[in-house]
Amino acid sequence: MELWFTEKHTENVQLSIKVDKQLYSSQSEFQRIDIFDSKEFGRFLTLDGYMMLTQKDEFIYHEMMVHVPMAVHPNVRRVLVIGGGDGGTVRELIRYPFIEQIDLVEIDEEVVEACKQHLQQTACGFDDARVKCFYEDGLKYVRRFEDTYDLILVDSTDPFGPGEGLFTKEFYGNCYKALKEDGIMVNQHESPFYPADAVAMQRAHKRIVESFPISKVYQAHIPTYPSGHWLFGFASKKYHPLADQRVEAWKAYGLKTKYYNEQLHAGAFALPNYVEEMLEHVE
Ligand code: SAM
């Protein structure tokens, strides 16, 4: 008997991965959580049937979410991660010894527990003394802070279900307020390729542009996300992702990465014309 995981990317397109074994399945208060094992992608986590990460390609997403802003901001001490219950973003952050505090706000504690049990590849940094987990809605959490964080990473699910509030104008405005005067926010920015994803991407971009003086978009190739073409938003109060890229300083940290490098940092902001047009349309 063959067992397959299938995610619908559009009405007419789907991605299927052959499953060796289902390791975890649970309906939490917020969503259905599944972890599978497969030959091609190793273990993978899905929420409500949507792919969150696979062991094989998660390095691309997590390195691009963390190292791009870390190579720009010269003095990151306090970081807020919203979502990110799989731990991959935290794992990359704790590689910087000068970061003093990492607050992770995840709505669903069960995601963290399931990943600690079955996805140690990503959930390996939660015991670091600098990491504090808060199990609550990120939308509500950020309302309480002003001039507090150097970096906010929005490692959320898509803009429906519990993640919906993390794509609102109110949320981006509160992130702006919670950041220090030279703070940076990076968010997962959906895909430009299929029309439904592109609409969500444009809506998010419009709201970020309205909230931050510097708002740029960069891209990465993530094979298991719809179309494989994924975007990130770089929103900032002061630093420009290219003009302020600290190439030598970042190299001097001596971090070994599998995807990110300084040339790729610059290249990731060079977007295809059709994507530029979509962004300009809402700017
Ligand atoms: N890399 C992933 C992706 O884009 O597919 C995101 C992974 S991470 C597992 C997303 C996390 O965001 C989930 O664990 C989910 O529970 C959490 N989340 C969703 N809505 C949230 C909210 N409003 N506040 C805090 N965390 C939230």
Short mmCIF file of C-alpha atoms and ligand atoms in Angstrom, two decimals:
data_model
loop_
_atom_site.label_atom_id
_atom_site.label_comp_id
_atom_site.label_asym_id
_atom_site.label_seq_id
_atom_site.Cartn_x
_atom_site.Cartn_y
_atom_site.Cartn_z
CA MET A 1 0.00 0.00 0.00
CA GLU A 2 1.23 3.47 -0.85
CA LEU A 3 0.63 6.46 1.40
CA TRP A 4 0.88 9.98 -0.05
CA PHE A 5 0.61 13.48 1.42
CA THR A 6 -1.02 15.87 -1.06
CA GLU A 7 -1.30 19.63 -0.81
CA LYS A 8 -3.49 21.52 -3.23
CA HIS A 9 -1.58 24.52 -4.55
CA THR A 10 -4.44 25.69 -6.78
CA GLU A 11 -7.68 24.12 -7.98
CA ASN A 12 -5.62 22.49 -10.75
CA VAL A 13 -2.22 21.89 -9.22
CA GLN A 14 -1.10 19.77 -6.33
CA LEU A 15 2.14 18.59 -4.76
CA SER A 16 2.33 15.01 -3.51
CA ILE A 17 5.05 13.44 -1.40
CA LYS A 18 5.23 9.72 -0.78
CA VAL A 19 5.03 9.05 2.95
CA ASP A 20 6.95 6.30 4.70
CA LYS A 21 5.28 6.75 8.04
CA GLN A 22 3.04 9.13 9.93
CA LEU A 23 4.80 10.06 13.16
CA TYR A 24 2.32 12.44 14.75
CA SER A 25 -1.26 13.57 14.26
CA SER A 26 -3.31 15.74 16.54
CA GLN A 27 -6.05 18.34 16.49
CA SER A 28 -4.90 21.11 18.80
CA GLU A 29 -7.05 23.99 20.00
CA PHE A 30 -5.90 25.95 16.92
CA GLN A 31 -5.13 23.58 14.05
CA ARG A 32 -4.46 20.06 12.89
CA ILE A 33 -0.81 19.13 13.35
CA ASP A 34 0.80 16.29 11.39
CA ILE A 35 4.38 15.11 11.11
CA PHE A 36 5.35 12.58 8.45
CA ASP A 37 8.50 10.80 7.40
CA SER A 38 9.39 10.43 3.73
CA LYS A 39 12.28 9.19 1.59
CA GLU A 40 12.65 12.31 -0.53
CA PHE A 41 12.23 15.13 1.99
CA GLY A 42 12.84 13.41 5.32
CA ARG A 43 10.47 14.41 8.10
CA PHE A 44 7.97 17.14 7.39
CA LEU A 45 5.47 19.19 9.38
CA THR A 46 2.06 20.20 8.07
CA LEU A 47 -0.56 22.40 9.77
CA ASP A 48 -4.16 22.06 8.62
CA GLY A 49 -2.76 20.12 5.66
CA TYR A 50 -0.37 22.90 4.57
CA MET A 51 3.35 22.28 4.32
CA MET A 52 5.34 24.16 6.96
CA LEU A 53 8.77 22.63 6.56
CA THR A 54 10.66 19.58 5.45
CA GLN A 55 14.01 18.42 6.78
CA LYS A 56 15.44 18.64 3.28
CA ASP A 57 14.66 22.25 2.37
CA GLU A 58 13.98 24.08 5.67
CA PHE A 59 17.53 25.47 5.71
CA ILE A 60 16.65 27.76 2.81
CA TYR A 61 13.71 29.39 4.55
CA HIS A 62 15.35 29.71 7.97
CA GLU A 63 18.70 30.97 6.74
CA MET A 64 17.06 33.58 4.53
CA MET A 65 14.73 34.74 7.27
CA VAL A 66 17.54 35.20 9.82
CA HIS A 67 20.86 35.94 8.11
CA VAL A 68 19.61 38.65 5.73
CA PRO A 69 18.60 41.08 8.52
CA MET A 70 21.52 39.95 10.71
CA ALA A 71 23.93 40.99 7.95
CA VAL A 72 22.36 44.46 7.85
CA HIS A 73 21.60 45.51 11.43
CA PRO A 74 24.91 46.20 13.24
CA ASN A 75 23.75 45.68 16.79
CA VAL A 76 21.01 43.09 17.32
CA ARG A 77 20.53 42.34 21.01
CA ARG A 78 16.85 41.67 21.48
CA VAL A 79 14.81 39.66 18.97
CA LEU A 80 11.12 38.79 18.75
CA VAL A 81 10.03 35.75 16.73
CA ILE A 82 6.32 35.49 16.02
CA GLY A 83 5.15 31.99 15.10
CA GLY A 84 8.13 29.78 14.34
CA GLY A 85 7.09 26.98 16.72
CA ASP A 86 9.17 24.46 14.78
CA GLY A 87 12.29 26.19 16.15
CA GLY A 88 14.18 26.63 12.86
CA THR A 89 14.37 30.41 13.13
CA VAL A 90 15.49 30.22 16.77
CA ARG A 91 18.16 27.67 15.80
CA GLU A 92 19.70 30.15 13.34
CA LEU A 93 19.44 33.08 15.78
CA ILE A 94 21.25 31.37 18.64
CA ARG A 95 24.32 31.04 16.43
CA TYR A 96 24.98 34.74 17.11
CA PRO A 97 26.62 34.90 20.55
CA PHE A 98 26.00 38.64 20.95
CA ILE A 99 22.19 38.30 20.77
CA GLU A 100 21.06 38.62 24.37
CA GLN A 101 17.37 37.78 24.27
CA ILE A 102 15.10 35.86 21.92
CA ASP A 103 11.38 35.97 22.67
CA LEU A 104 9.31 33.46 20.73
CA VAL A 105 5.57 34.05 20.62
CA GLU A 106 3.79 30.98 19.31
CA ILE A 107 0.02 30.65 19.54
CA ASP A 108 0.10 26.84 19.69
CA GLU A 109 2.27 25.18 22.34
CA GLU A 110 1.47 21.79 20.84
CA VAL A 111 3.46 22.67 17.69
CA VAL A 112 6.55 23.27 19.83
CA GLU A 113 6.04 20.06 21.80
CA ALA A 114 5.42 17.96 18.67
CA CYS A 115 8.55 19.38 17.02
CA LYS A 116 10.67 18.82 20.12
CA GLN A 117 9.58 15.20 19.99
CA HIS A 118 9.83 14.51 16.26
CA LEU A 119 11.75 17.36 14.56
CA GLN A 120 14.91 17.85 16.58
CA GLN A 121 16.63 19.17 13.45
CA THR A 122 14.75 22.44 13.91
CA ALA A 123 13.55 22.26 17.53
CA CYS A 124 17.06 22.09 18.95
CA GLY A 125 17.52 25.58 20.36
CA PHE A 126 14.68 25.98 22.83
CA ASP A 127 16.94 25.15 25.80
CA ASP A 128 19.28 28.06 25.09
CA ALA A 129 19.10 30.36 28.12
CA ARG A 130 18.42 33.40 25.91
CA VAL A 131 15.21 31.89 24.49
CA LYS A 132 11.87 32.55 26.20
CA CYS A 133 8.64 31.10 24.81
CA PHE A 134 5.29 32.83 25.19
CA TYR A 135 2.25 30.85 24.15
CA GLU A 136 -0.19 33.47 22.92
CA ASP A 137 -1.45 35.28 19.84
CA GLY A 138 1.35 37.36 18.32
CA LEU A 139 -1.17 40.01 17.28
CA LYS A 140 -2.03 40.66 20.93
CA TYR A 141 1.52 40.23 22.23
CA VAL A 142 3.07 43.02 20.14
CA ARG A 143 0.45 45.55 21.24
CA ARG A 144 2.15 45.76 24.63
CA PHE A 145 5.61 46.87 23.46
CA GLU A 146 7.22 50.10 22.44
CA ASP A 147 10.83 50.78 21.42
CA THR A 148 11.89 47.31 22.63
CA TYR A 149 13.16 45.03 19.87
CA ASP A 150 16.03 45.36 17.38
CA LEU A 151 14.61 42.68 15.13
CA ILE A 152 11.16 41.13 14.67
CA LEU A 153 10.86 37.97 12.56
CA VAL A 154 7.33 37.05 11.54
CA ASP A 155 7.59 33.32 10.90
CA SER A 156 3.89 32.74 10.51
CA THR A 157 1.47 30.45 8.76
CA ASP A 158 -0.47 31.75 5.77
CA PRO A 159 -3.06 34.56 6.09
CA PHE A 160 -5.98 32.38 7.11
CA GLY A 161 -6.76 30.53 10.35
CA PRO A 162 -4.68 31.63 13.35
CA GLY A 163 -2.14 33.41 11.12
CA GLU A 164 -4.67 35.83 9.61
CA GLY A 165 -4.09 38.60 12.16
CA LEU A 166 -0.35 38.59 11.39
CA PHE A 167 -1.01 40.07 7.94
CA THR A 168 -3.05 43.08 9.10
CA LYS A 169 -2.24 46.77 9.10
CA GLU A 170 -2.79 46.85 12.85
CA PHE A 171 -0.17 44.14 13.35
CA TYR A 172 2.48 45.80 11.16
CA GLY A 173 1.82 49.14 12.87
CA ASN A 174 2.33 47.53 16.27
CA CYS A 175 5.52 45.83 15.09
CA TYR A 176 6.77 49.25 13.99
CA LYS A 177 6.02 50.61 17.46
CA ALA A 178 7.62 47.62 19.22
CA LEU A 179 10.87 48.10 17.27
CA LYS A 180 13.66 50.41 18.37
CA GLU A 181 14.42 53.47 16.22
CA ASP A 182 16.71 51.42 13.93
CA GLY A 183 14.72 48.18 14.07
CA ILE A 184 14.05 45.72 11.24
CA MET A 185 11.07 43.42 10.63
CA VAL A 186 11.28 40.44 8.29
CA ASN A 187 8.19 38.46 7.40
CA GLN A 188 7.36 35.50 5.21
CA HIS A 189 5.68 37.24 2.33
CA GLU A 190 3.93 34.46 0.38
CA SER A 191 4.49 33.67 -3.29
CA PRO A 192 3.97 35.84 -6.37
CA PHE A 193 3.27 32.97 -8.75
CA TYR A 194 -0.27 31.64 -8.39
CA PRO A 195 -2.96 34.34 -8.41
CA ALA A 196 -4.48 33.61 -4.97
CA ASP A 197 -1.03 33.69 -3.30
CA ALA A 198 -0.08 36.80 -5.28
CA VAL A 199 -3.13 38.68 -4.00
CA ALA A 200 -2.17 37.84 -0.40
CA MET A 201 1.41 38.90 -1.13
CA GLN A 202 0.31 42.24 -2.61
CA ARG A 203 -2.06 42.94 0.26
CA ALA A 204 0.70 42.28 2.82
CA HIS A 205 3.16 44.43 0.89
CA LYS A 206 0.75 47.36 0.68
CA ARG A 207 0.20 47.30 4.43
CA ILE A 208 3.92 47.08 5.20
CA VAL A 209 4.73 49.94 2.82
CA GLU A 210 2.16 52.03 4.64
CA SER A 211 3.78 51.24 8.00
CA PHE A 212 7.56 51.40 7.33
CA PRO A 213 9.77 53.97 5.53
CA ILE A 214 11.93 51.24 3.96
CA SER A 215 10.11 48.22 2.60
CA LYS A 216 11.85 45.83 0.20
CA VAL A 217 11.10 42.31 -0.93
CA TYR A 218 13.54 39.45 -1.48
CA GLN A 219 13.18 35.93 -2.79
CA ALA A 220 14.32 32.36 -2.34
CA HIS A 221 13.71 29.06 -4.03
CA ILE A 222 11.90 26.72 -1.66
CA PRO A 223 10.93 23.50 -3.48
CA THR A 224 8.05 22.40 -1.23
CA TYR A 225 6.18 25.73 -1.10
CA PRO A 226 3.60 26.49 -3.80
CA SER A 227 5.45 27.17 -7.08
CA GLY A 228 8.80 26.96 -5.27
CA HIS A 229 9.19 30.72 -5.58
CA TRP A 230 8.88 32.36 -2.18
CA LEU A 231 9.19 35.96 -1.01
CA PHE A 232 10.25 37.63 2.22
CA GLY A 233 9.52 41.19 3.29
CA PHE A 234 12.32 43.38 4.67
CA ALA A 235 10.79 46.36 6.49
CA SER A 236 13.01 48.79 8.26
CA LYS A 237 13.08 52.12 10.06
CA LYS A 238 16.64 53.05 9.12
CA TYR A 239 18.78 50.43 7.38
CA HIS A 240 18.58 49.62 3.69
CA PRO A 241 19.07 45.91 2.95
CA LEU A 242 21.64 46.56 0.20
CA ALA A 243 23.19 49.96 0.94
CA ASP A 244 23.72 48.89 4.56
CA GLN A 245 24.73 45.27 3.96
CA ARG A 246 27.77 44.62 6.18
CA VAL A 247 29.60 42.11 4.03
CA GLU A 248 32.91 41.91 5.89
CA ALA A 249 31.37 42.14 9.36
CA TRP A 250 29.01 39.25 8.62
CA LYS A 251 31.81 37.12 7.16
CA ALA A 252 33.83 37.80 10.30
CA TYR A 253 31.13 36.04 12.40
CA GLY A 254 32.46 32.86 10.77
CA LEU A 255 29.07 31.17 10.38
CA LYS A 256 28.87 28.26 8.01
CA THR A 257 25.67 28.40 5.99
CA LYS A 258 24.23 26.10 3.41
CA TYR A 259 22.21 28.62 1.37
CA TYR A 260 22.93 32.18 2.46
CA ASN A 261 26.04 34.04 1.32
CA GLU A 262 26.84 37.68 0.72
CA GLN A 263 26.39 37.58 -3.06
CA LEU A 264 23.09 35.78 -2.69
CA HIS A 265 22.00 38.43 -0.17
CA ALA A 266 22.39 41.10 -2.85
CA GLY A 267 20.98 38.93 -5.63
CA ALA A 268 17.88 37.96 -3.65
CA PHE A 269 16.62 41.54 -3.85
CA ALA A 270 16.81 41.49 -7.68
CA LEU A 271 13.26 40.49 -8.52
CA PRO A 272 11.73 39.34 -11.81
CA ASN A 273 9.92 42.08 -13.74
CA TYR A 274 6.46 40.61 -13.19
CA VAL A 275 7.05 40.63 -9.42
CA GLU A 276 8.38 44.20 -9.47
CA GLU A 277 5.25 45.24 -11.35
CA MET A 278 2.98 43.56 -8.80
CA LEU A 279 4.78 45.36 -5.97
CA GLU A 280 4.81 48.73 -7.74
CA HIS A 281 1.12 48.38 -8.33
CA VAL A 282 0.43 48.54 -4.58
CA GLU A 283 3.25 50.91 -3.52
N1 SAM B 1 7.89 28.28 7.67
C1 SAM B 1 6.51 28.16 7.79
C2 SAM B 1 5.70 28.48 6.59
O1 SAM B 1 5.67 29.62 6.16
O2 SAM B 1 5.10 27.56 6.06
C3 SAM B 1 5.98 28.76 9.05
C4 SAM B 1 6.27 27.77 10.10
S1 SAM B 1 5.82 28.02 11.73
C5 SAM B 1 5.43 26.35 12.10
C6 SAM B 1 4.32 28.92 11.76
C7 SAM B 1 3.74 28.99 13.17
O3 SAM B 1 2.98 30.19 13.32
C8 SAM B 1 2.79 27.85 13.53
O4 SAM B 1 3.39 27.02 14.48
C9 SAM B 1 1.55 28.54 14.06
O5 SAM B 1 1.00 27.91 15.19
C10 SAM B 1 2.07 29.92 14.37
N2 SAM B 1 1.05 30.97 14.38
C11 SAM B 1 0.01 31.11 13.53
N3 SAM B 1 -0.73 32.17 13.89
C12 SAM B 1 -0.12 32.74 14.97
C13 SAM B 1 -0.42 33.87 15.77
N4 SAM B 1 -1.49 34.63 15.53
N5 SAM B 1 0.43 34.16 16.79
C14 SAM B 1 1.51 33.38 17.04
N6 SAM B 1 1.83 32.29 16.30
C15 SAM B 1 1.02 31.98 15.28
#
